[in-house]
Amino acid sequence: MSTPLVSMENVDKNFGTFTAVRNLNLTIDKGEFVAIMGTSGCGKTTTLRMLAGLEQPSAGTIRIAGKLMNDVRPHERDTPMVWQSLALFPFLNARENVEFGLKMRNQPADLRRKKALDWLDRLGVAEFAERNVETLSGGQKQRVALARSLVTEPQLLLLDEPLSALDAHLVIRMQSVLTKLQRELGITFVYVTHSQSEAFAMADRVIIMSNGEIAQTGLPRDIYREPANRFVAEFVGRNNIISGDVRKVTGKKIEIVSPTGTFKLNAGGGTSAGVVPAVGESVAFVIAADLVEITRTRPKADNVVECSLISEEFIGAMVTLFLETEDGTEFKVQLQERELATLDHNGGGSFYLGWQAASAHLLPNEAV
Amino acid sequence: MRQPPRYLTFRVYQGVDLSQLNPVQNASPTERRMDIFALTWRLPIIVWQILFFVGPLLFMVAMSFFLVKNYVMQETFVFDNWSKMFSRGYFRDSYFLTLFLATLSTIVASLVAFPASFALAFKVSESTRRWALFLLIIPFFTSYLVRIFAWYVILAESGAINAVLSTIGLRPYTMLNTKFGTIVGYMTLTLPLVVVLQTFSLANVDRNLVQAAHNLGCSPWRTVYTVIIPLAKTGLIVAALFCFILSFGDFVSPYYLGGSKPPTLPILIIDTTKSGQQWPRAAVIAVVMMATLITIAFAAITLAYRKRASR
């Protein structure tokens, strides 16, 4: 097996008494597109800044391409970063901004110029080469910033919430620009974001961080369908989390009693593979809001609860309905907007929520 | 729609097309009340400037055309003073000496101040910076003249520095009544101010841009002149301009520490007024000084605020 491009071992980072990153272990392979996702203050930006050398780890080791990087200063690394603020130099025009890294590597002027113009052209902003960067739009600046960090042909590109300042439609467009570039160049992207859609849309692998630690790492789909713990289940997607006591275990089939009712689920695959709780143990499971079926008549499903509708949230193609059982447990159901028409959801009265045992996911690390 | 007054239609002031400004006659009653409100606040400074700056300046220009006969000034309009002053070699020498000393002072002060300002802006904590800036203001609590006389004790032939030099067997070194003395005096006047102004402009430099430079392979040392100085350019030029203006117009340092020979322009003004009540000729020198300062200040401000041309 080849050595990973990035490996972080037992990395801690403290700021005074505050621990930003705790015992982080992470390897990133060459050519991977990794997204680090989490709420603000979870340590994701600190992790990225440690890779750039802008912060020194308080403990542990960081290696890039096998080389110990702990004491290598930022300017001696080849880890360009795309900044949230873009950090374009206002006293240089777009082309000169792109040339900056080449100039620092003492490349001759005509070569610098050619490379810079090539990159600006590749990112579709060649016509603005001689423009003052302050006169460019957000999207154009973004492309110039991207060109500036890629012009030195690094192995590793660090991106710190680069799209957070853009309009929604530009974000979508830049996402495809980024994924396309990453595939073509075959270089490793480490992308820090708080946005689930950005992470899931682009990354090969997603790392969820919480309180300075990795909460889960995996393929976007696995993280979405099989959250490893309550934090991830709450942070990602729209999940219904139900806690209860195990009443019966027959092979892989588990029955759980909660104040809301009795539920069947299968001890699972994925992150909860091999986890079989004992009878009487307190556990929690997740049923994703989009795997719940909502009907007016009692459905034939493994699990059924009766609810009344509280509110709905319309976000275009998808609608989330918020419902409540008699004992006050809240349920979320996600469905296509066009499915709503057949439901007669404005009529009041009760609804039935149903799901199969196989759709529910046991939270493996939530033995309360 | 009413056209704006003709004189406004084609004027452009600092990039603002004045014809776009809302002329008062188009204003709503609320807007008009706001205009009166704003004007009330501006009025004192406008009156002050007219009474004590524009007025005297115009009078000084007028006076440069007066004549003095038998120690009495006559309100005339003749070019005698101008032609006399410009034909005198000592005036030209004095002009270039003053220009040279003020330029030297500006260069020395900017260079000497920069490391201190850089350290205050980047290398110390917020509270240390506050204390340092406070301490830099303390010299201004005492009279400038007192501070200049304090240098006598240090720079004189029998002063502190030469006492130290003699202990290691060196002969006394003449520092008073030299250009070196003048520059020491100028530094006393300007250095604290230059440090304060430079520190403010350096402290405002966006740290993200500094880190971005490091991230792109720019060494910390190289970052100083490729990123930090260009970003702090405006403040650094303004600091230098202040230093130039103060040095160019200063009378005390070249007189007491520089020995007044050859005289700088401010000394020449004093000498001219003393010798035969030649106020009009002194006015010529003063007008030339004002013109020089205005030209240099204008050039410096233009340079300081110049943005990159965008093609």
GROMACS .gro file of N, CA, C and O in nm, chain A residues 172-259:
model
  352
  172ILE      N    1  -2.372   2.657  -0.683
  172ILE     CA    2  -2.395   2.535  -0.763
  172ILE      C    3  -2.297   2.531  -0.880
  172ILE      O    4  -2.234   2.429  -0.907
  173ARG      N    5  -2.279   2.647  -0.947
  173ARG     CA    6  -2.192   2.649  -1.063
  173ARG      C    7  -2.046   2.624  -1.022
  173ARG      O    8  -1.974   2.548  -1.086
  174MET      N    9  -2.005   2.689  -0.911
  174MET     CA   10  -1.867   2.672  -0.867
  174MET      C   11  -1.841   2.529  -0.819
  174MET      O   12  -1.731   2.477  -0.834
  175GLN      N   13  -1.944   2.466  -0.763
  175GLN     CA   14  -1.928   2.326  -0.721
  175GLN      C   15  -1.887   2.239  -0.838
  175GLN      O   16  -1.797   2.156  -0.827
  176SER      N   17  -1.954   2.259  -0.951
  176SER     CA   18  -1.919   2.175  -1.065
  176SER      C   19  -1.782   2.213  -1.121
  176SER      O   20  -1.707   2.126  -1.167
  177VAL      N   21  -1.748   2.344  -1.114
  177VAL     CA   22  -1.614   2.385  -1.157
  177VAL      C   23  -1.509   2.314  -1.071
  177VAL      O   24  -1.411   2.259  -1.122
  178LEU      N   25  -1.533   2.312  -0.940
  178LEU     CA   26  -1.435   2.252  -0.848
  178LEU      C   27  -1.421   2.102  -0.868
  178LEU      O   28  -1.310   2.049  -0.876
  179THR      N   29  -1.534   2.032  -0.877
  179THR     CA   30  -1.525   1.885  -0.893
  179THR      C   31  -1.457   1.851  -1.026
  179THR      O   32  -1.375   1.761  -1.032
  180LYS      N   33  -1.490   1.926  -1.131
  180LYS     CA   34  -1.433   1.900  -1.262
  180LYS      C   35  -1.280   1.922  -1.256
  180LYS      O   36  -1.204   1.836  -1.302
  181LEU      N   37  -1.240   2.032  -1.197
  181LEU     CA   38  -1.097   2.062  -1.184
  181LEU      C   39  -1.024   1.952  -1.107
  181LEU      O   40  -0.918   1.908  -1.146
  182GLN      N   41  -1.087   1.910  -0.998
  182GLN     CA   42  -1.022   1.811  -0.912
  182GLN      C   43  -1.003   1.680  -0.988
  182GLN      O   44  -0.898   1.618  -0.980
  183ARG      N   45  -1.104   1.640  -1.065
  183ARG     CA   46  -1.092   1.516  -1.144
  183ARG      C   47  -0.981   1.531  -1.247
  183ARG      O   48  -0.897   1.444  -1.260
  184GLU      N   49  -0.982   1.645  -1.318
  184GLU     CA   50  -0.884   1.665  -1.426
  184GLU      C   51  -0.742   1.668  -1.374
  184GLU      O   52  -0.652   1.610  -1.433
  185LEU      N   53  -0.724   1.741  -1.262
  185LEU     CA   54  -0.588   1.760  -1.212
  185LEU      C   55  -0.540   1.641  -1.130
  185LEU      O   56  -0.420   1.618  -1.118
  186GLY      N   57  -0.637   1.568  -1.075
  186GLY     CA   58  -0.601   1.453  -0.993
  186GLY      C   59  -0.530   1.491  -0.864
  186GLY      O   60  -0.460   1.409  -0.804
  187ILE      N   61  -0.543   1.615  -0.821
  187ILE     CA   62  -0.478   1.653  -0.695
  187ILE      C   63  -0.576   1.639  -0.580
  187ILE      O   64  -0.696   1.625  -0.600
  188THR      N   65  -0.522   1.641  -0.460
  188THR     CA   66  -0.603   1.619  -0.341
  188THR      C   67  -0.665   1.751  -0.296
  188THR      O   68  -0.596   1.851  -0.284
  189PHE      N   69  -0.795   1.748  -0.273
  189PHE     CA   70  -0.864   1.865  -0.220
  189PHE      C   71  -0.907   1.836  -0.077
  189PHE      O   72  -0.966   1.732  -0.051
  190VAL      N   73  -0.877   1.927   0.012
  190VAL     CA   74  -0.935   1.920   0.146
  190VAL      C   75  -1.023   2.043   0.160
  190VAL      O   76  -0.976   2.156   0.155
  191TYR      N   77  -1.151   2.017   0.176
  191TYR     CA   78  -1.251   2.121   0.163
  191TYR      C   79  -1.326   2.135   0.295
  191TYR      O   80  -1.393   2.043   0.340
  192VAL      N   81  -1.310   2.250   0.358
  192VAL     CA   82  -1.378   2.273   0.486
  192VAL      C   83  -1.507   2.350   0.461
  192VAL      O   84  -1.507   2.449   0.387
  193THR      N   85  -1.615   2.303   0.519
  193THR     CA   86  -1.742   2.371   0.498
  193THR      C   87  -1.839   2.341   0.613
  193THR      O   88  -1.821   2.245   0.686
  194HIS      N   89  -1.937   2.427   0.627
  194HIS     CA   90  -2.043   2.395   0.721
  194HIS      C   91  -2.167   2.351   0.645
  194HIS      O   92  -2.269   2.320   0.703
  195SER      N   93  -2.154   2.350   0.511
  195SER     CA   94  -2.270   2.322   0.428
  195SER      C   95  -2.275   2.176   0.387
  195SER      O   96  -2.185   2.126   0.320
  196GLN      N   97  -2.381   2.109   0.426
  196GLN     CA   98  -2.398   1.969   0.394
  196GLN      C   99  -2.409   1.949   0.244
  196GLN      O  100  -2.350   1.856   0.188
  197SER      N  101  -2.481   2.038   0.176
  197SER     CA  102  -2.501   2.017   0.033
  197SER      C  103  -2.369   2.028  -0.042
  197SER      O  104  -2.342   1.951  -0.133
  198GLU      N  105  -2.282   2.126  -0.001
  198GLU     CA  106  -2.153   2.138  -0.067
  198GLU      C  107  -2.069   2.013  -0.044
  198GLU      O  108  -2.009   1.958  -0.138
  199ALA      N  109  -2.065   1.968   0.080
  199ALA     CA  110  -1.982   1.852   0.113
  199ALA      C  111  -2.031   1.728   0.039
  199ALA      O  112  -1.952   1.657  -0.024
  200PHE      N  113  -2.161   1.704   0.044
  200PHE     CA  114  -2.215   1.582  -0.017
  200PHE      C  115  -2.205   1.587  -0.169
  200PHE      O  116  -2.183   1.486  -0.234
  201ALA      N  117  -2.222   1.706  -0.225
  201ALA     CA  118  -2.223   1.717  -0.371
  201ALA      C  119  -2.084   1.692  -0.429
  201ALA      O  120  -2.070   1.641  -0.539
  202MET      N  121  -1.977   1.730  -0.356
  202MET     CA  122  -1.845   1.728  -0.417
  202MET      C  123  -1.753   1.618  -0.366
  202MET      O  124  -1.674   1.563  -0.441
  203ALA      N  125  -1.764   1.585  -0.237
  203ALA     CA  126  -1.657   1.506  -0.176
  203ALA      C  127  -1.670   1.358  -0.204
  203ALA      O  128  -1.780   1.303  -0.216
  204ASP      N  129  -1.551   1.291  -0.213
  204ASP     CA  130  -1.547   1.145  -0.216
  204ASP      C  131  -1.571   1.092  -0.076
  204ASP      O  132  -1.628   0.986  -0.057
  205ARG      N  133  -1.521   1.167   0.020
  205ARG     CA  134  -1.530   1.122   0.159
  205ARG      C  135  -1.559   1.244   0.245
  205ARG      O  136  -1.502   1.351   0.222
  206VAL      N  137  -1.647   1.224   0.342
  206VAL     CA  138  -1.685   1.336   0.429
  206VAL      C  139  -1.641   1.304   0.571
  206VAL      O  140  -1.654   1.191   0.617
  207ILE      N  141  -1.582   1.407   0.635
  207ILE     CA  142  -1.543   1.392   0.775
  207ILE      C  143  -1.627   1.489   0.856
  207ILE      O  144  -1.630   1.609   0.826
  208ILE      N  145  -1.700   1.436   0.952
  208ILE     CA  146  -1.782   1.523   1.036
  208ILE      C  147  -1.706   1.546   1.166
  208ILE      O  148  -1.662   1.450   1.230
  209MET      N  149  -1.687   1.674   1.201
  209MET     CA  150  -1.618   1.704   1.325
  209MET      C  151  -1.713   1.769   1.424
  209MET      O  152  -1.805   1.840   1.386
  210SER      N  153  -1.688   1.740   1.552
  210SER     CA  154  -1.768   1.800   1.657
  210SER      C  155  -1.680   1.815   1.780
  210SER      O  156  -1.611   1.720   1.818
  211ASN      N  157  -1.677   1.933   1.837
  211ASN     CA  158  -1.596   1.961   1.957
  211ASN      C  159  -1.451   1.916   1.942
  211ASN      O  160  -1.394   1.857   2.033
  212GLY      N  161  -1.392   1.941   1.828
  212GLY     CA  162  -1.251   1.910   1.809
  212GLY      C  163  -1.220   1.765   1.778
  212GLY      O  164  -1.105   1.727   1.768
  213GLU      N  165  -1.323   1.683   1.766
  213GLU     CA  166  -1.298   1.542   1.737
  213GLU      C  167  -1.374   1.500   1.613
  213GLU      O  168  -1.473   1.563   1.575
  214ILE      N  169  -1.329   1.390   1.552
  214ILE     CA  170  -1.400   1.337   1.437
  214ILE      C  171  -1.521   1.258   1.486
  214ILE      O  172  -1.507   1.164   1.565
  215ALA      N  173  -1.639   1.299   1.443
  215ALA     CA  174  -1.761   1.231   1.485
  215ALA      C  175  -1.789   1.113   1.393
  215ALA      O  176  -1.842   1.011   1.435
  216GLN      N  177  -1.757   1.129   1.267
  216GLN     CA  178  -1.775   1.019   1.172
  216GLN      C  179  -1.699   1.052   1.045
  216GLN      O  180  -1.688   1.168   1.005
  217THR      N  181  -1.648   0.949   0.980
  217THR     CA  182  -1.589   0.971   0.849
  217THR      C  183  -1.637   0.861   0.756
  217THR      O  184  -1.647   0.745   0.796
  218GLY      N  185  -1.671   0.897   0.635
  218GLY     CA  186  -1.723   0.796   0.544
  218GLY      C  187  -1.771   0.854   0.414
  218GLY      O  188  -1.758   0.975   0.390
  219LEU      N  189  -1.827   0.768   0.330
  219LEU     CA  190  -1.884   0.815   0.205
  219LEU      C  191  -2.006   0.900   0.237
  219LEU      O  192  -2.075   0.875   0.336
  220PRO      N  193  -2.034   0.999   0.154
  220PRO     CA  194  -2.150   1.084   0.181
  220PRO      C  195  -2.278   1.003   0.207
  220PRO      O  196  -2.351   1.029   0.301
  221ARG      N  197  -2.300   0.900   0.124
  221ARG     CA  198  -2.422   0.822   0.139
  221ARG      C  199  -2.427   0.749   0.274
  221ARG      O  200  -2.531   0.744   0.339
  222ASP      N  201  -2.313   0.693   0.314
  222ASP     CA  202  -2.309   0.621   0.441
  222ASP      C  203  -2.336   0.715   0.557
  222ASP      O  204  -2.405   0.679   0.653
  223ILE      N  205  -2.278   0.834   0.549
  223ILE     CA  206  -2.299   0.930   0.657
  223ILE      C  207  -2.445   0.970   0.663
  223ILE      O  208  -2.505   0.982   0.771
  224TYR      N  209  -2.504   0.982   0.545
  224TYR     CA  210  -2.643   1.025   0.539
  224TYR      C  211  -2.736   0.914   0.590
  224TYR      O  212  -2.827   0.938   0.668
  225ARG      N  213  -2.711   0.790   0.547
  225ARG     CA  214  -2.803   0.681   0.581
  225ARG      C  215  -2.767   0.612   0.712
  225ARG      O  216  -2.854   0.554   0.776
  226GLU      N  217  -2.639   0.612   0.746
  226GLU     CA  218  -2.599   0.537   0.865
  226GLU      C  219  -2.514   0.622   0.959
  226GLU      O  220  -2.395   0.597   0.978
  227PRO      N  221  -2.573   0.725   1.016
  227PRO     CA  222  -2.497   0.809   1.108
  227PRO      C  223  -2.442   0.724   1.223
  227PRO      O  224  -2.508   0.633   1.271
  228ALA      N  225  -2.320   0.756   1.264
  228ALA     CA  226  -2.253   0.672   1.365
  228ALA      C  227  -2.295   0.708   1.506
  228ALA      O  228  -2.269   0.633   1.599
  229ASN      N  229  -2.353   0.825   1.524
  229ASN     CA  230  -2.392   0.867   1.658
  229ASN      C  231  -2.499   0.974   1.651
  229ASN      O  232  -2.535   1.021   1.543
  230ARG      N  233  -2.546   1.010   1.767
  230ARG     CA  234  -2.657   1.106   1.774
  230ARG      C  235  -2.619   1.241   1.713
  230ARG      O  236  -2.699   1.302   1.644
  231PHE      N  237  -2.493   1.286   1.737
  231PHE     CA  238  -2.453   1.416   1.682
  231PHE      C  239  -2.466   1.417   1.531
  231PHE      O  240  -2.526   1.508   1.474
  232VAL      N  241  -2.412   1.315   1.466
  232VAL     CA  242  -2.416   1.311   1.319
  232VAL      C  243  -2.561   1.299   1.272
  232VAL      O  244  -2.603   1.364   1.177
  233ALA      N  245  -2.640   1.217   1.344
  233ALA     CA  246  -2.779   1.198   1.306
  233ALA      C  247  -2.856   1.330   1.311
  233ALA      O  248  -2.942   1.357   1.227
  234GLU      N  249  -2.821   1.413   1.410
  234GLU     CA  250  -2.891   1.543   1.422
  234GLU      C  251  -2.835   1.645   1.325
  234GLU      O  252  -2.906   1.732   1.276
  235PHE      N  253  -2.702   1.636   1.297
  235PHE     CA  254  -2.636   1.737   1.215
  235PHE      C  255  -2.664   1.717   1.066
  235PHE      O  256  -2.678   1.812   0.991
  236VAL      N  257  -2.673   1.592   1.027
  236VAL     CA  258  -2.687   1.562   0.884
  236VAL      C  259  -2.831   1.524   0.854
  236VAL      O  260  -2.891   1.444   0.924
  237GLY      N  261  -2.883   1.581   0.751
  237GLY     CA  262  -3.014   1.540   0.702
  237GLY      C  263  -3.126   1.569   0.799
  237GLY      O  264  -3.113   1.649   0.892
  238ARG      N  265  -3.236   1.505   0.774
  238ARG     CA  266  -3.354   1.520   0.859
  238ARG      C  267  -3.385   1.385   0.916
  238ARG      O  268  -3.438   1.298   0.848
  239ASN      N  269  -3.345   1.363   1.039
  239ASN     CA  270  -3.363   1.232   1.100
  239ASN      C  271  -3.457   1.239   1.219
  239ASN      O  272  -3.458   1.336   1.293
  240ASN      N  273  -3.536   1.130   1.233
  240ASN     CA  274  -3.614   1.112   1.355
  240ASN      C  275  -3.534   1.018   1.444
  240ASN      O  276  -3.494   0.910   1.400
  241ILE      N  277  -3.506   1.062   1.566
  241ILE     CA  278  -3.426   0.980   1.657
  241ILE      C  279  -3.517   0.934   1.771
  241ILE      O  280  -3.584   1.017   1.835
  242ILE      N  281  -3.524   0.804   1.790
  242ILE     CA  282  -3.612   0.749   1.894
  242ILE      C  283  -3.530   0.668   1.992
  242ILE      O  284  -3.448   0.586   1.952
  243SER      N  285  -3.546   0.697   2.120
  243SER     CA  286  -3.476   0.621   2.224
  243SER      C  287  -3.575   0.525   2.291
  243SER      O  288  -3.695   0.556   2.302
  244GLY      N  289  -3.525   0.411   2.334
  244GLY     CA  290  -3.612   0.315   2.403
  244GLY      C  291  -3.532   0.201   2.462
  244GLY      O  292  -3.408   0.202   2.457
  245ASP      N  293  -3.604   0.103   2.519
  245ASP     CA  294  -3.537  -0.013   2.578
  245ASP      C  295  -3.561  -0.135   2.489
  245ASP      O  296  -3.669  -0.152   2.433
  246VAL      N  297  -3.457  -0.218   2.478
  246VAL     CA  298  -3.470  -0.339   2.397
  246VAL      C  299  -3.560  -0.438   2.472
  246VAL      O  300  -3.539  -0.467   2.590
  247ARG      N  301  -3.663  -0.490   2.401
  247ARG     CA  302  -3.754  -0.585   2.467
  247ARG      C  303  -3.725  -0.728   2.424
  247ARG      O  304  -3.734  -0.821   2.502
  248LYS      N  305  -3.689  -0.741   2.296
  248LYS     CA  306  -3.673  -0.876   2.243
  248LYS      C  307  -3.566  -0.873   2.136
  248LYS      O  308  -3.558  -0.780   2.056
  249VAL      N  309  -3.479  -0.973   2.133
  249VAL     CA  310  -3.383  -0.986   2.024
  249VAL      C  311  -3.393  -1.127   1.969
  249VAL      O  312  -3.373  -1.225   2.041
  250THR      N  313  -3.432  -1.137   1.842
  250THR     CA  314  -3.436  -1.268   1.778
  250THR      C  315  -3.347  -1.261   1.655
  250THR      O  316  -3.385  -1.200   1.555
  251GLY      N  317  -3.230  -1.319   1.669
  251GLY     CA  318  -3.135  -1.312   1.558
  251GLY      C  319  -3.098  -1.168   1.534
  251GLY      O  320  -3.046  -1.101   1.621
  252LYS      N  321  -3.132  -1.120   1.413
  252LYS     CA  322  -3.102  -0.981   1.381
  252LYS      C  323  -3.218  -0.888   1.411
  252LYS      O  324  -3.204  -0.766   1.402
  253LYS      N  325  -3.329  -0.945   1.442
  253LYS     CA  326  -3.447  -0.861   1.464
  253LYS      C  327  -3.453  -0.814   1.610
  253LYS      O  328  -3.438  -0.892   1.702
  254ILE      N  329  -3.475  -0.684   1.622
  254ILE     CA  330  -3.477  -0.624   1.755
  254ILE      C  331  -3.611  -0.554   1.774
  254ILE      O  332  -3.664  -0.494   1.680
  255GLU      N  333  -3.665  -0.562   1.895
  255GLU     CA  334  -3.787  -0.488   1.926
  255GLU      C  335  -3.757  -0.390   2.038
  255GLU      O  336  -3.693  -0.426   2.138
  256ILE      N  337  -3.799  -0.268   2.016
  256ILE     CA  338  -3.768  -0.163   2.113
  256ILE      C  339  -3.896  -0.101   2.164
  256ILE      O  340  -3.988  -0.071   2.086
  257VAL      N  341  -3.903  -0.081   2.295
  257VAL     CA  342  -4.021  -0.016   2.355
  257VAL      C  343  -3.983   0.126   2.391
  257VAL      O  344  -3.881   0.151   2.456
  258SER      N  345  -4.067   0.219   2.346
  258SER     CA  346  -4.047   0.358   2.386
  258SER      C  347  -4.183   0.413   2.426
  258SER      O  348  -4.285   0.349   2.402
  259PRO      N  349  -4.186   0.531   2.488
  259PRO     CA  350  -4.316   0.588   2.527
  259PRO      C  351  -4.411   0.604   2.407
  259PRO      O  352  -4.532   0.603   2.423
   0.00000   0.00000   0.00000
